[in-house]
Short mmCIF file of C-alpha atoms in Angstrom, two decimals:
data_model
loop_
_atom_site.label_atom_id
_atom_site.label_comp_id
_atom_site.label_asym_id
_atom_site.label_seq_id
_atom_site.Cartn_x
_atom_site.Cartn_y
_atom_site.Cartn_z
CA UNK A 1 64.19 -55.50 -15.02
CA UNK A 2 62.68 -58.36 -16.65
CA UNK A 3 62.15 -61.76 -15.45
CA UNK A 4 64.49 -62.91 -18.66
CA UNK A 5 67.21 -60.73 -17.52
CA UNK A 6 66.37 -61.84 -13.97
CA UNK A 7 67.03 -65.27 -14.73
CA UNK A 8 70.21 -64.54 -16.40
CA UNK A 9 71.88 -63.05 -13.67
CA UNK A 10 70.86 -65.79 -11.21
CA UNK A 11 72.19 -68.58 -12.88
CA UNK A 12 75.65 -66.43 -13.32
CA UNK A 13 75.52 -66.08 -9.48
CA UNK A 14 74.81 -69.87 -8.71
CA UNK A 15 78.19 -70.06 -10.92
CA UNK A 16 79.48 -68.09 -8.61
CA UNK A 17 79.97 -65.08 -11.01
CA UNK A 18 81.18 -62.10 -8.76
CA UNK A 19 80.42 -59.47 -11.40
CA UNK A 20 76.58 -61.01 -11.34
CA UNK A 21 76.17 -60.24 -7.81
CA UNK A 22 77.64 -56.89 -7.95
CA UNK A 23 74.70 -56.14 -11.00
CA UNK A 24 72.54 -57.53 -9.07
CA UNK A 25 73.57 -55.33 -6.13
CA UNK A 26 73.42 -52.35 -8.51
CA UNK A 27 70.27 -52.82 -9.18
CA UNK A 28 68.37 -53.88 -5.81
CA UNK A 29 70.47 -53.20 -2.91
CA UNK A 30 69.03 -49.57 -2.69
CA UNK A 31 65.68 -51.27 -2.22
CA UNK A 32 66.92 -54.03 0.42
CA UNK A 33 69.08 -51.65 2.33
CA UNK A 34 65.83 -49.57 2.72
CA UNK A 35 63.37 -52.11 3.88
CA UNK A 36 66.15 -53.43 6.25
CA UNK A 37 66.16 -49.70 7.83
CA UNK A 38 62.52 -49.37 7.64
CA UNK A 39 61.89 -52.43 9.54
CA UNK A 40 65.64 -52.22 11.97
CA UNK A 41 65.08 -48.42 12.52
CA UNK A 42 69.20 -48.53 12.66
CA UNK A 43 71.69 -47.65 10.28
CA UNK A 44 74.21 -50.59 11.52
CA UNK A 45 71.84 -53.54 12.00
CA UNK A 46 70.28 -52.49 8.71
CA UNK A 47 73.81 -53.08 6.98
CA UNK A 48 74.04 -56.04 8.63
CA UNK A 49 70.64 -57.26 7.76
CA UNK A 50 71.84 -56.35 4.07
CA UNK A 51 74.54 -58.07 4.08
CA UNK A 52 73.15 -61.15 5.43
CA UNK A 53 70.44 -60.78 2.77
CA UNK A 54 73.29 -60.73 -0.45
CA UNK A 55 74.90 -63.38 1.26
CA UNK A 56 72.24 -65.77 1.37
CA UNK A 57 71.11 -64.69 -2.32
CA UNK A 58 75.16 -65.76 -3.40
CA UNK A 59 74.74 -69.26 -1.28
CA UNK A 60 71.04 -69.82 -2.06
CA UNK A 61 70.27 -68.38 -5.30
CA UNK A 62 69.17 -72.09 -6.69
CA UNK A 63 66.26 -71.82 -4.42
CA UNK A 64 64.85 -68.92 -7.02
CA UNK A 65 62.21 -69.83 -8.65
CA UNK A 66 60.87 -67.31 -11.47
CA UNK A 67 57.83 -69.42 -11.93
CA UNK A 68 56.62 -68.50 -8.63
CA UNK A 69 57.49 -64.93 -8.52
CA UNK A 70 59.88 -61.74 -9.70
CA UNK A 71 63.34 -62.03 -7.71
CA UNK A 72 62.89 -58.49 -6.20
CA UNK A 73 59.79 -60.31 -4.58
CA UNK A 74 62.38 -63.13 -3.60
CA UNK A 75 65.21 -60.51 -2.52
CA UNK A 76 62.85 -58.51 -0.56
CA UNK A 77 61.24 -61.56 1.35
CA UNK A 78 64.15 -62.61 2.35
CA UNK A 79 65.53 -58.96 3.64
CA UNK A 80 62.24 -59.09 5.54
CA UNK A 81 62.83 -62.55 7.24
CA UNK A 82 66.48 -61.27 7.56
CA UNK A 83 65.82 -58.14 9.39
CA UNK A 84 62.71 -59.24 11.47
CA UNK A 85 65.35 -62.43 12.78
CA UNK A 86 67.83 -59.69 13.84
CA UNK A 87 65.14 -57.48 15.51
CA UNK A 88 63.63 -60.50 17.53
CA UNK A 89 67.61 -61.41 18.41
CA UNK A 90 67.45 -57.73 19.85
CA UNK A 91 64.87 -59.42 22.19
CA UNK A 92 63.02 -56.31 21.88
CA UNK A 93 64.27 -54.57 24.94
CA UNK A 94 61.92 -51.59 24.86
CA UNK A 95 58.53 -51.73 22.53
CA UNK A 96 59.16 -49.99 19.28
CA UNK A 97 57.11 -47.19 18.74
CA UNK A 98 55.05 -47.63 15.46
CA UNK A 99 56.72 -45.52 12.60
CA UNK A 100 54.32 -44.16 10.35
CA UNK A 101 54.92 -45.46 6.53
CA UNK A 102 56.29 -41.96 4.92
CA UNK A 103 58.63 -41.01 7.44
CA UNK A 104 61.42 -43.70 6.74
CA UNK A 105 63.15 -41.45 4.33
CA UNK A 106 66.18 -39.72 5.76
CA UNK A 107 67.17 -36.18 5.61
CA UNK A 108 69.17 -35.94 2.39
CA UNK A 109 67.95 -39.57 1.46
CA UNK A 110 67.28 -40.18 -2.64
CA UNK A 111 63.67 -39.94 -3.68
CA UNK A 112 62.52 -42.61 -5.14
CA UNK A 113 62.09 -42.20 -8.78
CA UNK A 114 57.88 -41.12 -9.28
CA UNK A 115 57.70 -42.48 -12.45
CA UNK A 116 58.67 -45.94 -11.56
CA UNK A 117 55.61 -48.11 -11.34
CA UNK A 118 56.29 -49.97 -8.26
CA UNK A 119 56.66 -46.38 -6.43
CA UNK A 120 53.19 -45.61 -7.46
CA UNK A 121 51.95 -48.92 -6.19
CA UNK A 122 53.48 -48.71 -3.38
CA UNK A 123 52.18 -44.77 -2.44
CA UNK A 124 48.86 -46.05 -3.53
CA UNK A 125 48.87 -49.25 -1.29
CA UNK A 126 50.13 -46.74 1.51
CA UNK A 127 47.13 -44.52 1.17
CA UNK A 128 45.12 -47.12 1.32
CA UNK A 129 46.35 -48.22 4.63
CA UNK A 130 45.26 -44.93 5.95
CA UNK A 131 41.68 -46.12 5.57
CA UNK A 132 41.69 -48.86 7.67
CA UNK A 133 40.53 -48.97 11.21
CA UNK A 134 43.23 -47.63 13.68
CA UNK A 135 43.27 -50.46 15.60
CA UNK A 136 43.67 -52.67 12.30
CA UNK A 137 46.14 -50.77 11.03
CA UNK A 138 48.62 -50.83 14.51
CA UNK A 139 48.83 -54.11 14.06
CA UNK A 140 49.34 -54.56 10.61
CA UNK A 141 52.44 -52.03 10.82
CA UNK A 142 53.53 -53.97 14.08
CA UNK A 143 53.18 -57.83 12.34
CA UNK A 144 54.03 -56.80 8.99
CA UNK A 145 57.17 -53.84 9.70
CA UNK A 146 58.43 -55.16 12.85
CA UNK A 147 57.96 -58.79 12.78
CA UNK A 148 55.91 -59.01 15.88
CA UNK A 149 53.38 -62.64 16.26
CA UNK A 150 49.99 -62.37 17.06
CA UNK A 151 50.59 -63.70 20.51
CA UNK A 152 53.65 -60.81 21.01
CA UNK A 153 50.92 -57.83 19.29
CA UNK A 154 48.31 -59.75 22.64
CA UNK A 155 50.98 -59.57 24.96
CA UNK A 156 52.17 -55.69 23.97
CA UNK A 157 48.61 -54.58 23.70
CA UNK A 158 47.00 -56.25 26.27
CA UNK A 159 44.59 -57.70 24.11
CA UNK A 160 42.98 -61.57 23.85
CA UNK A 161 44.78 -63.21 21.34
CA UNK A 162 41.65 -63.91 19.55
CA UNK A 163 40.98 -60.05 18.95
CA UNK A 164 44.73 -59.70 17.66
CA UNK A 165 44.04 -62.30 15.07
CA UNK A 166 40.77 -60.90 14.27
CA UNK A 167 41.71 -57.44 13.63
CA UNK A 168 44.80 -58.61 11.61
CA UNK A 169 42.43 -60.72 9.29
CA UNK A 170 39.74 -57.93 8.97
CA UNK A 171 42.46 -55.41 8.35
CA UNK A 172 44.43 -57.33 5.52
CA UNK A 173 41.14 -58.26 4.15
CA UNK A 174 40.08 -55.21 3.88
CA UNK A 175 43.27 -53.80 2.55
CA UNK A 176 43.65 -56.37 -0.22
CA UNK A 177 39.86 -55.53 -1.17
CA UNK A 178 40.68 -51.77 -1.46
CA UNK A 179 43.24 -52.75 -3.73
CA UNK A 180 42.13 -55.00 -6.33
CA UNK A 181 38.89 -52.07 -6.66
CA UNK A 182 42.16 -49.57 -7.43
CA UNK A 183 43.41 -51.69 -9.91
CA UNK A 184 40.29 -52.79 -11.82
CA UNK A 185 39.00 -49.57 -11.85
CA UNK A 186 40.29 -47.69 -14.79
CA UNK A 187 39.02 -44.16 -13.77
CA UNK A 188 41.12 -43.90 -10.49
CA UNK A 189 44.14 -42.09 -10.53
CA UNK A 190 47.11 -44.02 -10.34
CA UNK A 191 48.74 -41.24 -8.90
CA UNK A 192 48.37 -39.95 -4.97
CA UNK B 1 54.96 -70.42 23.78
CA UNK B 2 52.45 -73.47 23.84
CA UNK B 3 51.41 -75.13 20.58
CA UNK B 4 48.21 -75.48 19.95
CA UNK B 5 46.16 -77.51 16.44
CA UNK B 6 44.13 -75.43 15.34
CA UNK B 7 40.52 -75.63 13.84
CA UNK B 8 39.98 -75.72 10.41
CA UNK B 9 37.86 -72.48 10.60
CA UNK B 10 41.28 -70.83 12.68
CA UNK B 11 43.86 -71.99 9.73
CA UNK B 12 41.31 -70.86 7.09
CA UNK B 13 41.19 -67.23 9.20
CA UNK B 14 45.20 -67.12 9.36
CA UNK B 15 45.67 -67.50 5.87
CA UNK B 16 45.60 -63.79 4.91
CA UNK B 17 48.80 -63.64 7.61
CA UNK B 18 50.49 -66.33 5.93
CA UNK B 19 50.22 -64.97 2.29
CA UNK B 20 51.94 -61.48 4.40
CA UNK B 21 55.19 -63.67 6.04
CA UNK B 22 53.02 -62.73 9.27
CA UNK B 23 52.88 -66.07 11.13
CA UNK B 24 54.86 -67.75 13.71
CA UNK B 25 56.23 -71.03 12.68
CA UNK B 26 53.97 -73.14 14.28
CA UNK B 27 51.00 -71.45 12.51
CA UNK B 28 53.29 -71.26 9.45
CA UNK B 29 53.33 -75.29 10.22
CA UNK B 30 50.31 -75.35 10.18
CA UNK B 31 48.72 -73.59 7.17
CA UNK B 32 51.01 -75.10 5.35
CA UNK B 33 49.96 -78.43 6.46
CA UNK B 34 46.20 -77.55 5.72
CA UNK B 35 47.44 -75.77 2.27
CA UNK B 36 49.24 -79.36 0.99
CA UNK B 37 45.22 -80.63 2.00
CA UNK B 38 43.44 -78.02 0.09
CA UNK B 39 45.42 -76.57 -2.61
CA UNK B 40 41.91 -74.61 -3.63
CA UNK B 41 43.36 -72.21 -1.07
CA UNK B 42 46.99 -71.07 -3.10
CA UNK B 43 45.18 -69.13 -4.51
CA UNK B 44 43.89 -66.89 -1.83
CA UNK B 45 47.41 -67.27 -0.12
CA UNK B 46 48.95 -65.48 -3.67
CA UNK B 47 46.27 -62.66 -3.75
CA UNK B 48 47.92 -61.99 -0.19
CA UNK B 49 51.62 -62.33 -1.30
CA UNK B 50 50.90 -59.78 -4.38
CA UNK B 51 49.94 -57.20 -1.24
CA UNK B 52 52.83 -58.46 0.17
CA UNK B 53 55.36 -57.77 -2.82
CA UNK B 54 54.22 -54.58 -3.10
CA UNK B 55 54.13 -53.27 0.28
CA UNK B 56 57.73 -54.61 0.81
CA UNK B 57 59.04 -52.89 -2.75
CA UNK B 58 57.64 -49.59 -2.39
CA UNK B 59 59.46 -47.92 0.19
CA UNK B 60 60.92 -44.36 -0.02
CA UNK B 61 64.32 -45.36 -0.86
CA UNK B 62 67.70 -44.86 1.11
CA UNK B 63 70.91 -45.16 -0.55
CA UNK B 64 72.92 -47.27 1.43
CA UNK B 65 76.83 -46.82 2.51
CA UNK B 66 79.36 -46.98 -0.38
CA UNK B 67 81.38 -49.42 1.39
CA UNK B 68 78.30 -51.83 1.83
CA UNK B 69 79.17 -53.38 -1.84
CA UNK B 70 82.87 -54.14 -0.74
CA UNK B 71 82.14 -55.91 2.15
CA UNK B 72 79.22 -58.12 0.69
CA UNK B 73 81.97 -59.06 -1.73
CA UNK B 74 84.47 -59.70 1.07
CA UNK B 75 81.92 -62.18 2.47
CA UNK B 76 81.29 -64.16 -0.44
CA UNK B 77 84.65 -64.75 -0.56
CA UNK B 78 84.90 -66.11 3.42
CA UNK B 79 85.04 -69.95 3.17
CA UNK B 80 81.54 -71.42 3.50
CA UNK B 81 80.15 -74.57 5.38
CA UNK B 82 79.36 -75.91 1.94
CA UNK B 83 82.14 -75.55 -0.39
CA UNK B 84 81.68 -77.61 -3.06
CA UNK B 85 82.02 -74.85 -5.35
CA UNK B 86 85.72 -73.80 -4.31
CA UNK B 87 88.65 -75.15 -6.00
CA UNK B 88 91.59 -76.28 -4.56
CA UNK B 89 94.75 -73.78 -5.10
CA UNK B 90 97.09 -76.63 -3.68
CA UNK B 91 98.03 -80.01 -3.23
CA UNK B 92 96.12 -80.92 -0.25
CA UNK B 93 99.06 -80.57 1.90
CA UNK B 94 99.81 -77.14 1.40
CA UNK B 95 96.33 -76.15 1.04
CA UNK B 96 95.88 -76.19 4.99
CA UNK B 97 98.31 -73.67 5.09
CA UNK B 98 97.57 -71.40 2.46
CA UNK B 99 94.40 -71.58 3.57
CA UNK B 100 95.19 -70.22 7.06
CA UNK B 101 97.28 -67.31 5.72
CA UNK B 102 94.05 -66.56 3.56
CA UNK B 103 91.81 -66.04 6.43
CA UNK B 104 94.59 -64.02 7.75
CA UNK B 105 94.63 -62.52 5.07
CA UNK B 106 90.92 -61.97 4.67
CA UNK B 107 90.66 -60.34 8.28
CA UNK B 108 93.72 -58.25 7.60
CA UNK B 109 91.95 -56.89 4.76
CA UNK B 110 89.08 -56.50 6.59
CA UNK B 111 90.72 -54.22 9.44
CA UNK B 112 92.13 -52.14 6.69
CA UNK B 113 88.85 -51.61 5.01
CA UNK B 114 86.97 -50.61 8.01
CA UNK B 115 89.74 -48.11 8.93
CA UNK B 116 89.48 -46.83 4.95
CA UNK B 117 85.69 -46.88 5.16
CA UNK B 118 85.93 -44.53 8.12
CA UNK B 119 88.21 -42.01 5.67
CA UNK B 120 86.05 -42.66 3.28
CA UNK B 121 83.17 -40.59 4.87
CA UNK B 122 85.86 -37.68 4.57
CA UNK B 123 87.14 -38.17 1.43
CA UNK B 124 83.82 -38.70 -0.43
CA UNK B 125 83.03 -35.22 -1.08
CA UNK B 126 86.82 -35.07 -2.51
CA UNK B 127 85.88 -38.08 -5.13
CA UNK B 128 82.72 -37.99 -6.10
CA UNK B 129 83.33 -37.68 -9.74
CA UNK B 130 85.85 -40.57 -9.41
CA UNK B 131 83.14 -42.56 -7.80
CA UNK B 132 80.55 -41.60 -10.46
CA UNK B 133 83.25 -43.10 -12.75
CA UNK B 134 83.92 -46.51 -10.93
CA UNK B 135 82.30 -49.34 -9.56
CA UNK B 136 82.24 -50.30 -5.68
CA UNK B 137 85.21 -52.42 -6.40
CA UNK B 138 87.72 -50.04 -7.64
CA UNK B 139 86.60 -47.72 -5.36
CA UNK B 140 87.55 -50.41 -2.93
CA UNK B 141 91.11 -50.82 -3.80
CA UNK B 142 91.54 -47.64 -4.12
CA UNK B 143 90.74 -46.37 -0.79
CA UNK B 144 92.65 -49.42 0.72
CA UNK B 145 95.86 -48.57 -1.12
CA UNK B 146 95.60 -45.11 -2.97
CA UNK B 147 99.25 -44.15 -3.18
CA UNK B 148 100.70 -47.25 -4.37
CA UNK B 149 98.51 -48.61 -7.00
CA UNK B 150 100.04 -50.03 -9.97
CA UNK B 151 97.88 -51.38 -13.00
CA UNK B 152 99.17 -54.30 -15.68
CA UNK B 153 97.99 -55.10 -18.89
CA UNK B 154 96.85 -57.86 -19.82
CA UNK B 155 97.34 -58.41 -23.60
CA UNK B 156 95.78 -60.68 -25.85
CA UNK B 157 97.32 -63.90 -27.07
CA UNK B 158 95.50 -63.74 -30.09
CA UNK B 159 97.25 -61.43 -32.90
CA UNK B 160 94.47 -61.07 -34.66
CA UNK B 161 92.29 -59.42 -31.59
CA UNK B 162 94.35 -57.00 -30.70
CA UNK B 163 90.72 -55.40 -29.25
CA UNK B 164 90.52 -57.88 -26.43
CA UNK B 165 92.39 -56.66 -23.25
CA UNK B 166 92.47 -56.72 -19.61
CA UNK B 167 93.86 -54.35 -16.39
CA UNK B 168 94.71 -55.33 -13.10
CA UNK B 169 95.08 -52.41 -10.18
CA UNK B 170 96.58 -53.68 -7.47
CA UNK B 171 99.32 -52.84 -4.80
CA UNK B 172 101.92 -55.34 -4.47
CA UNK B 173 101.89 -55.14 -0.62
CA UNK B 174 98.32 -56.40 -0.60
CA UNK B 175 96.28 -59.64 -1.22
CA UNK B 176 93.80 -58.02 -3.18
CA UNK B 177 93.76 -56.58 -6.66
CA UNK B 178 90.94 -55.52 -9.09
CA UNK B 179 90.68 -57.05 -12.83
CA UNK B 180 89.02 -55.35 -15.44
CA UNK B 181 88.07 -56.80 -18.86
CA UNK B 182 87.19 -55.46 -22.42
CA UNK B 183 86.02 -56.81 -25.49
CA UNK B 184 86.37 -60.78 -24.11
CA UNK B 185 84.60 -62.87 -26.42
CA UNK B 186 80.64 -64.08 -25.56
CA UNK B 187 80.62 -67.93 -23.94
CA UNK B 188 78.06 -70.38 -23.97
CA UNK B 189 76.28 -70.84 -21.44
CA UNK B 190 78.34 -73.85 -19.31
CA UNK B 191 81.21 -71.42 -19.68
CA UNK B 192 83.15 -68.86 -18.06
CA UNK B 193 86.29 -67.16 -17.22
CA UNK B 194 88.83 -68.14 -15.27
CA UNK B 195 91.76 -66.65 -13.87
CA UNK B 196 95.02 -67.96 -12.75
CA UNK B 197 97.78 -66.29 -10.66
CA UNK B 198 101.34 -68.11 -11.50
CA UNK B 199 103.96 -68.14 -8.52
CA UNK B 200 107.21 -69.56 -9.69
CA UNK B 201 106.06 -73.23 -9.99
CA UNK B 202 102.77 -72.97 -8.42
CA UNK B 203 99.27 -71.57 -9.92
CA UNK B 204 96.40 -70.24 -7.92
CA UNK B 205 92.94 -70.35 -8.80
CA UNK B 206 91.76 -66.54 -8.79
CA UNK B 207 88.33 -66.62 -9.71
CA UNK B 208 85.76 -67.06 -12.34
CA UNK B 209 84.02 -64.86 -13.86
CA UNK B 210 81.76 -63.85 -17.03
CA UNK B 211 81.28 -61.00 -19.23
CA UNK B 212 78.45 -58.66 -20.39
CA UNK B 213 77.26 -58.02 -23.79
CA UNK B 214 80.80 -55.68 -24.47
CA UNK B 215 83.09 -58.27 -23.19
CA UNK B 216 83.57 -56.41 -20.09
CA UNK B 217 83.39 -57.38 -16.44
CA UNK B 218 85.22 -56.64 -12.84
CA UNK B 219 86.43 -58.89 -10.58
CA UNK B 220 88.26 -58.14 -7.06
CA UNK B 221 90.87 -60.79 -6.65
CA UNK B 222 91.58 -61.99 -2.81
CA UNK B 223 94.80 -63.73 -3.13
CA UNK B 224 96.82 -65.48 -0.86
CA UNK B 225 99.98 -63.95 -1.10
CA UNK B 226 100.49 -60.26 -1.45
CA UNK B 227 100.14 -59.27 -5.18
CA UNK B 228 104.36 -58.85 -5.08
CA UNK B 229 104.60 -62.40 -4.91
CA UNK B 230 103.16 -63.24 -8.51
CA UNK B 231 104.88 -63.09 -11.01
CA UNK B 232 102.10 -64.05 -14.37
CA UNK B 233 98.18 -63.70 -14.24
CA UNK B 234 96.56 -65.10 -17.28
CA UNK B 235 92.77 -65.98 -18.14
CA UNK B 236 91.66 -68.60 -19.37
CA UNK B 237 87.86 -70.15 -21.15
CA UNK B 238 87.03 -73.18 -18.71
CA UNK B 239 83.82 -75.63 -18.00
CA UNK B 240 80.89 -73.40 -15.61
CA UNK B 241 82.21 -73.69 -12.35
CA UNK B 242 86.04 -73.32 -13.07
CA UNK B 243 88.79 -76.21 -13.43
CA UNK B 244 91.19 -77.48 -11.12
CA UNK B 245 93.69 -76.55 -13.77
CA UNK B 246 93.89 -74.45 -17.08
CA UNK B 247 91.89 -76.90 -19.87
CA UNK B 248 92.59 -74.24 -22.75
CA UNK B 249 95.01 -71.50 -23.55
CA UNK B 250 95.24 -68.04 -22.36
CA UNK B 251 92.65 -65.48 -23.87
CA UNK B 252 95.11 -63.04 -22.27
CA UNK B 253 97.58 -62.79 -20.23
CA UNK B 254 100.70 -60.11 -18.18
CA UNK B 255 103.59 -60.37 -16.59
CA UNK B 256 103.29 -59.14 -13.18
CA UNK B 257 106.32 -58.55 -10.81
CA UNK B 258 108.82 -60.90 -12.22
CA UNK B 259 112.12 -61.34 -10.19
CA UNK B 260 115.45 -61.04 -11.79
CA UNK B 261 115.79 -64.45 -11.33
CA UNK B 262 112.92 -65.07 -13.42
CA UNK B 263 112.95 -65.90 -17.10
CA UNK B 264 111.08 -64.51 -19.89
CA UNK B 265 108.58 -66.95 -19.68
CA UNK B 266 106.12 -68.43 -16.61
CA UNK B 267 107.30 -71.80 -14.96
CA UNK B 268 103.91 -72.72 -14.55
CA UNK B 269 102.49 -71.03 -16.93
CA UNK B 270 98.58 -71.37 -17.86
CA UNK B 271 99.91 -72.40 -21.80
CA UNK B 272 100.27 -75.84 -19.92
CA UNK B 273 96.87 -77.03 -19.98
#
């Protein structure tokens, strides 16, 4: 989709164009839906969390800017805030386990499409998680997935806030170094 | 949870959180505070969003429920705490009113659908070619009233377009029909469609709408009334945002359920602009 196209159908939804929000739907409420469930681990709350998200998009869409970004970033930002509000509403009754990044998919759930370029990206950015430090890694999937604050990650894990924030720094330093050498290296596959 | 400031040297270490959405608002607070000091930083903060982006994007994907698309629609159409967008379907008098039979209305409908979107999960195997054929919206209407539906035509007013055409599907014991459109000319860009339900003396505001490159769109209509009570729907080109009232004359237009009593011709008819 590009950003022209983008921008098309946002200003026909901050008219308030019902048809625009139903493209708009067609188009990225496969990917919202499946964030919300890979961050609400619940088929309900992650309908919910949808919901909430195409709502906002219909009331808010002026706040879209396509100077500072593609609106699937935008859409998908705000499923995250969306869902990780709900889950801390939950008050977190009993500590999530930490779901490991391929094993979202569903039995009988669509693949996503191989040859789309955001699918590579993201396998690629997913193998390159694997390559972090464990204890990195935990709490990347716990801050980033589930929502959880550095001080939450101390208080789960038993560990000095300091070393939480630490290990979260290291870990997405690390991670975006890993990925610009992908990307500016032309010999690595682009395909895992 | 206490606050606490933090040292430059701590804000400069949480940044790669912020550009990941990982930070509690009174770090968020705070790098942003130190960001508006030292916009040198952005940058870094976008490297981090670009992980970001891409981590969110790129999950196996899950399609969601059918239904899911029928009831973000029915929420948009819930009245909101800032509606300066909605028009007014009444003298303010009656609007009160009308109003309350909407929301009646509107969780009526909602009841209905959740009891249909539990028969759905039976019937889907039945219609799945029908549902590779429609959108979310007739798919809607038609699980909420499958045995009853009745479609209209709308014509066009112009003779020499014969091309241009609408359909409505709709049941006249609900408050909620489904418009279809074909070959509707392109607008500018501070226009759209409009649509206008005629009640004896009284028009309703139905929606507005716009069209793709073929002139066509869909549109579920939530109406006050159940769909037996009107007797003319007509569509109209009016200012972005819709009018109060018709400014221009039908593009198209149909006779609906028309009384005996009725004449040939709408009371209120959108030609009145």
């Amino acid at each position: 989709m590009g950003l022209t196209e983008d921008s098309q159908l946002i200003q026909r939804i901050i008219e308030q164009d019902q048809t625009a929000l139903t493209l708009l739907y067609e188009r990225y409420g496969k990917a919202v839906y499946s964030l919300a469930y890979r961050i609400l681990q619940n088929k309900t709350m992650a309908e919910e969390a949808t919901q909430d998200t195409f709502l906002k998009v219909w009331r808010q869409s002026i706040r879209w800017d396509s100077n500072r970004g593609q609106l699937s970033s935008w859409l998908l930002t705000i499923t995250r805030n969306t869902a990780i509000d709900r889950l801390r509403a939950e008050k977190r009754q009993t500590p999530p386990e930490s779901t490991p990044l391929d094993s979202i998919a569903e039995p009988g759930s669509d693949a996503s499409d191989p040859s789309n370029r955001h699918y590579l990206n993201g396998r690629i950015l997913r193998d390159l998680l694997t390559q972090i430090p464990e204890e990195q890694r935990q709490l990347i999937e716990l801050g980033f997935f589930q929502g959880y604050t550095h001080q939450e990650m101390s208080d789960l894990l038993d560990l000095p806030l300091g070393t939480v924030k630490t290990r979260v720094r290291l870990g997405l330093q690390k991670l975006r170094t890993l990925w610009y050498e992908i990307n500016t290296n032309p010999e690595t596959p682009q395909e895992t | 949870m206490k606050n606490q400031e933090y040292s430059q040297k701590e804000i400069e270490a949480l940044i790669p959180a912020y550009g990941m959405g990982m930070t509690d608002a009174d770090e968020t607070r705070q790098v942003e505070a130190f960001l508006r000091d030292n916009p040198v930083w952005q940058q870094e903060v976008e490297s981090y969003r670009e992980l970001e982006s891409n981590l969110l994007g790129d999950l196996p994907q899950i399609d969601p429920p059918a239904y899911l698309l029928g009831q973000i629609l029915q929420n948009i159409t819930e009245p909101t705490p800032e509606p300066q967008k909605e028009i007014p379907l009444k003298p303010p008098p009656i609007i009160s009113a009308r109003n309350r039979w909407f929301l009646a209305a509107v969780a009526g409908l909602i009841s209905i659908l959740g009891f249909m979107a539990l028969l759905y999960t039976d019937l889907r195997e039945q219609h799945a070619s029908l549902s590779m054929q429609s959108t979310a919206q007739v798919a809607l209407l038609q699980r909420a009233s499958r045995d009853e539906l009745i479609s209209f035509r709308l014509e066009s007013t112009d003779v020499q377009d014969e091309g241009r055409g609408g359909v409505i599907l709709c049941n006249p014991d609900e408050r909620v029909g489904v418009l279809r459109t074909w070959r509707f000319p392109p607008l500018e860009a501070d226009q759209v469609y409009q649509v206008w339900l005629l009640q004896g003396e009284e028009r309703f505001n139905g929606g507005i709408f716009q069209v793709d490159a073929d002139g066509r769109s869909e549109l579920i209509l939530y109406t006050p009334d159940v769909m037996g009570e009107y007797n003319y729907i007509g569509i109209t080109v009016e200012p972005a945002g819709g009018s109060h009232a018709p400014t221009s004359n039908p593009v198209v237009r149909a006779a609906l359920y028309v009384s005996e009593e009725a004449t040939d011709e709408p009371q209120a008819n959108v030609d009145d602009a």
